[in-house]
XYZ file of N, CA and C in Angstrom:
612
model
N 102.987 129.582 92.105
C 104.286 130.257 91.927
C 105.250 129.363 91.154
N 105.362 128.084 91.564
C 106.219 127.145 90.856
C 105.334 126.053 90.243
N 105.399 125.902 88.924
C 104.642 124.821 88.276
C 105.342 123.486 88.518
N 106.652 123.488 88.364
C 107.420 122.274 88.656
C 108.876 122.646 88.898
N 109.586 121.713 89.507
C 111.030 121.859 89.694
C 111.704 120.641 89.088
N 112.666 120.887 88.236
C 113.412 119.810 87.594
C 114.837 119.847 88.127
N 115.258 118.768 88.740
C 116.589 118.746 89.313
C 116.986 117.365 89.791
N 118.083 117.293 90.520
C 118.645 116.023 90.975
C 118.188 115.706 92.394
N 117.734 114.474 92.601
C 117.316 114.041 93.939
C 118.558 113.834 94.794
N 118.677 114.620 95.874
C 119.851 114.566 96.728
C 119.581 113.892 98.071
N 118.320 113.881 98.475
C 117.969 113.310 99.777
C 116.535 112.805 99.744
N 116.317 111.663 100.393
C 114.972 111.115 100.544
C 114.747 110.779 102.007
N 113.725 111.365 102.610
C 113.403 111.100 104.008
C 111.963 110.667 104.152
N 111.525 110.414 105.362
C 110.159 109.940 105.585
C 109.082 110.981 105.305
N 109.454 112.257 105.286
C 108.461 113.314 105.081
C 108.697 114.150 103.821
N 109.933 114.185 103.366
C 110.211 115.037 102.212
C 111.440 114.551 101.450
N 111.601 115.135 100.275
C 112.804 114.898 99.487
C 113.494 116.243 99.280
N 114.753 116.210 98.888
C 115.480 117.424 98.525
C 115.917 117.292 97.075
N 115.507 118.258 96.275
C 115.868 118.281 94.855
C 116.759 119.488 94.613
N 117.946 119.222 94.069
C 118.909 120.300 93.806
C 118.758 120.815 92.377
N 118.630 122.139 92.271
C 118.543 122.778 90.966
C 119.364 124.053 91.004
N 120.369 124.130 90.151
C 121.240 125.316 90.082
C 121.823 125.696 91.436
N 122.266 124.690 92.178
C 122.934 124.950 93.442
C 122.016 125.208 94.616
N 120.703 125.125 94.396
C 119.737 125.326 95.482
C 119.027 124.010 95.761
N 118.983 123.632 97.042
C 118.284 122.409 97.414
C 116.872 122.730 97.878
N 115.880 122.236 97.158
C 114.482 122.495 97.492
C 113.931 121.355 98.347
N 113.460 121.686 99.536
C 112.828 120.702 100.408
C 111.366 120.583 99.990
N 110.991 119.395 99.534
C 109.652 119.201 98.975
C 108.954 118.046 99.690
N 107.849 118.343 100.332
C 107.047 117.297 100.968
C 106.219 116.595 99.900
N 106.220 115.276 99.930
C 105.497 114.506 98.921
C 104.644 113.440 99.603
N 103.624 112.918 98.894
C 102.775 111.892 99.495
C 103.559 110.663 99.958
N 104.498 110.233 99.150
C 105.320 109.076 99.504
C 106.750 109.325 99.046
N 107.561 109.948 99.881
C 108.918 110.315 99.461
C 109.760 109.140 98.972
N 109.481 107.951 99.489
C 110.364 106.830 99.187
C 110.231 106.289 97.764
N 109.241 106.778 97.041
C 109.190 106.381 95.628
C 110.370 106.984 94.867
N 111.020 107.972 95.495
C 112.176 108.605 94.857
C 113.496 107.941 95.265
N 113.425 106.913 96.113
C 114.650 106.251 96.563
C 115.455 105.676 95.407
N 114.749 105.137 94.430
C 115.437 104.534 93.281
C 115.935 105.590 92.300
N 115.631 106.862 92.596
C 116.011 107.943 91.681
C 117.070 108.867 92.280
N 117.705 108.395 93.345
C 118.768 109.190 93.958
C 119.842 109.523 92.923
N 120.284 110.779 92.964
C 121.334 111.271 92.063
C 120.929 111.270 90.600
N 119.623 111.186 90.325
C 119.141 111.306 88.947
C 118.241 112.526 88.855
N 118.027 112.989 87.634
C 117.204 114.177 87.409
C 115.729 113.781 87.308
N 114.905 114.481 88.064
C 113.468 114.223 88.050
C 112.713 115.543 87.863
N 111.449 115.426 87.488
C 110.554 116.579 87.431
C 109.486 116.387 88.491
N 109.398 117.340 89.413
C 108.409 117.266 90.488
C 107.439 118.436 90.333
N 106.146 118.125 90.194
C 105.127 119.170 90.061
C 104.820 119.722 91.450
N 105.020 121.002 91.616
C 105.016 121.581 92.959
C 103.855 122.533 93.217
N 103.506 122.608 94.503
C 102.502 123.554 94.979
C 103.124 124.333 96.130
N 103.143 125.652 95.995
C 103.743 126.523 97.015
C 102.658 126.941 97.990
N 102.724 126.422 99.184
C 101.706 126.669 100.212
C 102.181 127.770 101.157
N 101.379 128.811 101.290
C 101.776 129.941 102.133
C 100.640 130.299 103.090
N 100.943 130.253 104.365
C 100.032 130.714 105.405
C 100.841 131.527 106.414
N 100.175 132.179 107.332
C 100.881 133.015 108.308
C 101.907 132.219 109.100
N 101.570 130.957 109.395
C 102.449 130.152 110.240
C 103.198 129.069 109.480
N 103.070 129.052 108.153
C 103.714 127.980 107.393
C 103.970 128.398 105.957
N 105.168 128.085 105.475
C 105.496 128.233 104.064
C 106.198 126.952 103.639
N 105.643 126.259 102.662
C 106.195 124.955 102.300
C 105.959 124.641 100.831
N 106.801 123.751 100.314
C 106.628 123.234 98.958
C 106.122 121.800 99.044
N 105.071 121.505 98.289
C 104.561 120.147 98.194
C 104.735 119.686 96.759
N 105.141 118.434 96.602
C 105.478 117.969 95.261
C 104.811 116.655 94.898
N 104.636 116.473 93.578
C 103.895 115.320 93.085
C 104.501 114.800 91.789
N 104.318 113.506 91.560
C 104.849 112.880 90.351
C 104.100 113.325 89.100
N 102.798 113.597 89.248
C 101.973 113.948 88.089
C 101.157 115.210 88.358
N 100.717 115.833 87.294
C 99.843 116.995 87.429
C 98.496 116.603 88.033
N 98.067 115.370 87.757
C 96.787 114.905 88.296
C 96.824 114.868 89.821
N 97.925 114.378 90.376
C 98.070 114.362 91.833
C 98.049 115.787 92.388
N 98.756 116.672 91.728
C 98.806 118.063 92.179
C 97.414 118.696 92.147
N 96.667 118.449 91.076
C 95.319 119.015 90.967
C 94.417 118.509 92.078
N 94.479 117.201 92.354
C 93.636 116.651 93.409
C 94.032 117.221 94.766
N 95.322 117.391 94.995
C 95.816 117.977 96.246
C 95.218 119.370 96.453
N 95.244 120.192 95.414
C 94.723 121.552 95.539
C 93.212 121.538 95.768
N 92.523 120.578 95.169
C 91.074 120.461 95.391
C 90.803 120.075 96.852
N 91.578 119.149 97.364
C 91.374 118.688 98.737
C 91.613 119.797 99.746
N 92.530 120.709 99.433
C 92.810 121.814 100.350
C 91.603 122.734 100.525
N 90.683 122.684 99.567
C 89.494 123.527 99.647
C 88.408 122.933 100.535
N 88.626 121.703 100.995
C 87.642 121.040 101.840
C 87.876 121.421 103.291
N 86.828 121.880 103.946
C 86.930 122.241 105.367
C 87.360 121.027 106.180
N 88.404 121.203 106.981
C 88.882 120.101 107.808
C 90.062 119.353 107.236
N 90.453 119.676 105.999
C 91.606 119.006 105.388
C 92.706 120.030 105.126
N 93.868 119.814 105.736
C 95.031 120.652 105.503
C 96.030 119.928 104.633
N 97.206 120.520 104.436
C 98.216 119.899 103.575
C 98.610 118.491 104.000
N 98.808 118.277 105.296
C 99.205 116.945 105.751
C 98.112 115.913 105.501
N 96.871 116.316 105.732
C 95.757 115.412 105.478
C 95.619 115.077 104.009
N 95.796 116.091 103.158
C 95.698 115.871 101.718
C 96.820 114.957 101.232
N 98.035 115.157 101.771
C 99.152 114.289 101.409
C 98.872 112.844 101.825
N 98.287 112.680 103.003
C 97.990 111.335 103.504
C 96.993 110.623 102.604
N 95.996 111.359 102.130
C 95.001 110.775 101.231
C 95.654 110.335 99.930
N 96.515 111.195 99.378
C 97.185 110.864 98.120
C 98.183 109.723 98.296
N 98.784 109.640 99.476
C 99.741 108.563 99.730
C 99.028 107.223 99.865
N 97.776 107.266 100.321
C 97.052 106.031 100.605
C 96.233 105.514 99.437
N 95.851 106.391 98.541
C 94.996 105.960 97.435
C 95.414 106.552 96.109
N 95.096 105.845 95.032
C 95.342 106.356 93.688
C 94.367 107.492 93.404
N 94.781 108.405 92.546
C 93.942 109.548 92.211
C 92.562 109.089 91.736
N 92.550 108.087 90.836
C 91.273 107.610 90.299
C 90.390 107.027 91.393
N 90.979 106.359 92.374
C 90.209 105.779 93.469
C 89.529 106.871 94.294
N 90.270 107.909 94.600
C 89.721 109.004 95.399
C 88.594 109.697 94.644
N 88.836 109.994 93.369
C 87.819 110.659 92.554
C 86.567 109.792 92.449
N 86.765 108.492 92.235
C 85.636 107.568 92.126
C 84.825 107.537 93.417
N 85.503 107.485 94.553
C 84.818 107.421 95.843
C 83.998 108.685 96.089
N 84.562 109.831 95.739
C 83.839 111.091 95.929
C 82.648 111.167 94.989
N 82.865 110.812 93.728
C 81.797 110.898 92.733
C 80.651 109.943 93.046
N 80.986 108.783 93.648
C 79.972 107.783 93.968
C 79.487 107.857 95.414
N 79.920 108.914 96.118
C 79.524 109.134 97.516
C 79.821 107.916 98.399
N 81.005 107.346 98.172
C 81.409 106.149 98.911
C 82.114 106.548 100.213
N 81.321 106.891 101.217
C 81.898 107.323 102.487
C 82.716 106.217 103.146
N 82.268 104.983 103.010
C 82.964 103.864 103.653
C 84.379 103.719 103.128
N 84.608 104.080 101.878
C 85.957 104.033 101.318
C 86.773 105.230 101.792
N 86.173 106.403 101.808
C 86.895 107.622 102.173
C 87.370 107.611 103.619
N 86.581 107.023 104.511
C 86.977 107.027 105.927
C 88.162 106.098 106.193
N 88.586 105.357 105.177
C 89.749 104.492 105.340
C 91.047 105.294 105.296
N 90.989 106.510 104.791
C 92.186 107.332 104.709
C 92.546 107.885 106.079
N 93.839 108.037 106.359
C 94.278 108.566 107.662
C 93.670 109.931 107.953
N 93.105 110.069 109.132
C 92.575 111.362 109.549
C 91.222 111.727 108.983
N 90.629 110.830 108.199
C 89.319 111.131 107.602
C 88.227 110.364 108.340
N 87.387 111.103 109.054
C 86.243 110.498 109.711
C 84.993 110.695 108.870
N 83.849 110.289 109.408
C 82.602 110.387 108.648
C 82.260 111.834 108.296
N 82.509 112.747 109.243
C 82.201 114.154 108.986
C 83.047 114.710 107.845
N 84.340 114.400 107.852
C 85.227 114.896 106.795
C 84.908 114.233 105.462
N 84.592 112.946 105.487
C 84.228 112.238 104.258
C 82.993 112.872 103.626
N 82.002 113.167 104.454
C 80.783 113.816 103.944
C 81.095 115.195 103.393
N 82.006 115.922 104.049
C 82.381 117.251 103.580
C 83.100 117.168 102.240
N 83.951 116.155 102.071
C 84.643 115.964 100.794
C 83.637 115.775 99.668
N 82.621 114.965 99.932
C 81.601 114.701 98.912
C 80.809 115.964 98.607
N 80.406 116.679 99.659
C 79.622 117.903 99.468
C 80.404 118.959 98.690
N 81.693 119.078 99.012
C 82.504 120.138 98.399
C 83.040 119.787 97.015
N 83.273 118.494 96.746
C 84.009 118.128 95.533
C 83.233 117.316 94.502
N 82.129 116.715 94.878
C 81.409 115.910 93.893
C 81.005 116.782 92.704
N 81.307 116.277 91.490
C 80.993 117.019 90.283
C 81.997 118.092 89.919
N 83.074 118.195 90.714
C 84.059 119.253 90.467
C 85.455 118.694 90.182
N 85.525 117.401 89.847
C 86.838 116.771 89.675
C 87.100 116.319 88.244
N 86.266 116.793 87.294
C 86.455 116.353 85.913
C 87.813 116.723 85.343
N 88.336 117.861 85.788
C 89.623 118.313 85.259
C 90.806 117.589 85.885
N 90.549 116.827 86.963
C 91.641 116.086 87.612
C 91.993 114.851 86.799
N 90.990 114.050 86.480
C 91.197 112.857 85.643
C 90.076 112.792 84.607
N 90.167 113.574 83.525
C 89.108 113.614 82.515
C 88.742 112.237 81.972
N 89.735 111.339 81.872
C 89.467 110.012 81.317
C 88.537 109.193 82.200
N 88.398 109.594 83.467
C 87.503 108.869 84.361
C 86.044 109.189 84.045
N 85.827 110.289 83.320
C 84.469 110.710 83.004
C 84.215 110.573 81.504
N 84.244 109.345 80.964
C 84.090 109.156 79.525
C 82.748 109.625 79.000
N 81.738 109.706 79.880
C 80.407 110.103 79.424
C 80.074 111.534 79.800
N 81.076 112.253 80.255
C 80.832 113.613 80.703
C 80.243 114.464 79.589
N 80.759 114.261 78.386
C 80.257 115.004 77.237
C 79.677 114.026 76.232
N 78.655 113.289 76.649
C 78.069 112.278 75.773
C 77.065 112.889 74.818
N 76.488 112.032 73.988
C 75.602 112.505 72.931
C 74.350 113.172 73.489
N 73.906 112.746 74.671
C 72.701 113.329 75.254
C 72.931 114.782 75.650
N 74.118 115.037 76.189
C 74.410 116.401 76.621
C 74.794 117.285 75.450
N 75.590 116.724 74.528
C 76.088 117.502 73.408
C 75.840 116.724 72.121
N 74.655 116.819 71.548
C 74.310 116.034 70.364
C 75.286 116.266 69.231
N 75.719 115.180 68.617
C 76.673 115.264 67.508
C 75.944 115.538 66.208
N 76.557 116.330 65.360
C 75.989 116.595 64.050
C 76.546 115.588 63.066
N 76.046 115.655 61.836
C 76.555 114.761 60.803
C 78.029 115.038 60.607
N 78.806 113.970 60.404
C 80.248 114.133 60.320
C 80.833 114.062 61.710
N 82.039 113.544 61.845
C 82.629 113.349 63.164
C 83.498 114.540 63.553
N 83.161 115.218 64.649
C 84.005 116.323 65.090
C 85.268 115.790 65.744
N 86.155 116.687 66.022
C 87.368 116.316 66.736
C 87.002 116.194 68.212
N 86.630 114.979 68.655
C 86.072 114.789 69.994
C 87.032 115.216 71.095
N 88.292 114.842 70.963
C 89.251 115.182 72.013
C 89.396 116.688 72.158
N 89.550 117.381 71.057
C 89.683 118.833 71.085
C 88.424 119.479 71.641
N 87.277 118.944 71.248
C 86.006 119.496 71.719
C 85.877 119.340 73.233
N 86.168 118.146 73.741
C 86.043 117.900 75.174
C 87.028 118.746 75.975
N 88.244 118.870 75.440
C 89.234 119.715 76.114
C 88.742 121.159 76.188
N 88.126 121.613 75.123
C 87.606 122.981 75.098
C 86.484 123.163 76.104
N 85.597 122.160 76.201
C 84.501 122.251 77.160
C 85.026 122.282 78.598
N 86.041 121.487 78.876
C 86.661 121.501 80.203
C 87.287 122.868 80.491
N 87.896 123.440 79.471
C 88.513 124.761 79.636
C 87.451 125.810 79.958
N 86.300 125.700 79.323
C 85.220 126.648 79.587
C 84.708 126.510 81.014
N 84.588 125.268 81.473
C 84.156 125.045 82.856
C 85.175 125.641 83.828
N 86.468 125.482 83.498
C 87.524 126.030 84.347
C 87.468 127.554 84.391
N 86.979 128.152 83.316
C 86.856 129.608 83.269
C 85.655 130.104 84.067
N 84.801 129.167 84.473
C 83.679 129.554 85.324
C 82.314 129.534 84.671
N 82.248 129.099 83.400
C 80.953 129.025 82.739
C 80.165 127.821 83.243
N 78.876 127.983 83.410
C 78.042 126.910 83.931
C 77.767 125.878 82.851
N 77.369 124.679 83.284
C 77.040 123.623 82.320
C 75.865 124.053 81.445
N 74.922 124.802 82.012
C 73.768 125.272 81.249
C 74.221 126.184 80.111
N 75.154 127.082 80.404
C 75.659 128.001 79.375
C 76.402 127.246 78.291
N 77.192 126.256 78.708
C 77.982 125.485 77.746
C 77.083 124.627 76.860
N 76.088 123.988 77.464
C 75.173 123.137 76.694
C 74.435 123.928 75.622
N 74.200 125.194 75.884
C 73.462 126.034 74.948
C 74.220 126.237 73.640
N 75.542 126.337 73.726
C 76.340 126.602 72.521
C 77.002 125.356 71.949
N 77.052 124.260 72.732
C 77.795 123.070 72.322
C 77.318 122.440 71.016
N 75.997 122.252 70.806
C 75.555 121.585 69.571
C 76.045 122.279 68.302
N 76.012 123.613 68.309
C 76.464 124.359 67.138
C 77.965 124.183 66.923
N 78.727 124.190 68.018
C 80.181 124.032 67.904
C 80.551 122.657 67.369
N 79.790 121.636 67.761
C 80.132 120.269 67.360
C 79.994 120.051 65.857
N 79.349 120.956 65.181
C 79.186 120.815 63.731
C 80.500 121.056 62.997
N 81.483 121.623 63.697
C 82.732 122.022 63.047
C 83.908 121.172 63.503
N 84.880 121.028 62.619
C 86.138 120.345 62.924
C 87.177 121.398 63.251
N 87.468 121.555 64.546
C 88.380 122.607 64.970
C 89.406 122.069 65.957
N 90.428 122.875 66.196
C 91.391 122.554 67.246
C 90.808 123.009 68.581
N 91.422 122.581 69.674
C 90.943 122.983 70.996
C 90.903 124.500 71.123
N 91.972 125.153 70.715
C 92.052 126.611 70.817
C 90.958 127.284 70.001
N 90.686 126.747 68.799
C 89.649 127.331 67.946
C 88.259 127.141 68.540
N 88.023 125.952 69.119
C 86.740 125.714 69.791
C 86.530 126.725 70.919
N 87.578 126.928 71.710
C 87.474 127.843 72.843
C 87.183 129.268 72.365
N 87.905 129.703 71.343
C 87.708 131.060 70.838
C 86.293 131.264 70.322
N 85.794 130.274 69.547
C 84.423 130.391 69.019
C 83.406 130.360 70.138
N 83.660 129.494 71.123
C 82.729 129.390 72.253
C 82.669 130.711 73.015
N 83.816 131.316 73.251
C 83.860 132.577 73.987
C 83.161 133.692 73.218
N 83.306 133.672 71.899
C 82.628 134.667 71.085
C 81.116 134.586 71.283
N 80.618 133.331 71.335
C 79.165 133.150 71.501
C 78.718 133.454 72.934
N 79.530 133.043 73.904
C 79.175 133.257 75.302
C 79.230 134.726 75.699
N 80.089 135.472 75.034
C 80.268 136.872 75.398
C 79.345 137.823 74.620
N 78.508 137.266 73.761
C 77.568 138.117 73.008
C 76.557 138.747 73.944
């Protein structure tokens, strides 16, 4: 519902901050509210997630889109609710969490508040291989030459990789993407153009 809220920090507490925008004070729970202490009375941008359940309606906020993405991924894990996800983000850097899940490092994951061996294993089962869009730079070999052979001439690698991530986000399998990728790499295109051409081929 809300991608972000841009406004003035009016209050910082142990569980949430209040950001004023157009005369409305938004109570936003964040992983570590006190990082905003030095930003009192200044304008900030907080990336927000609107959480709605029968017994709870709340705004959760993050400094970066990467934090927000990881938070939403964690909510999909059985046994992890908003407070648990916030605790994980407050205790570890996004890259650390992604690395631990990708490498099945249960001993690292159980260090987070409220995460036992069962929850750590569930995080790995539910999220391993599904976090490329959270920190794409952590997966430098995700689209390497073995998976997507390069043709003569250098394609626009960044645009190509962004397009492949977009296709995965749309629900296409890696097998489907690999089938069309070599042909696409022969061309120098923008991200949008890669996506359009890919969809044309996938939808045939």
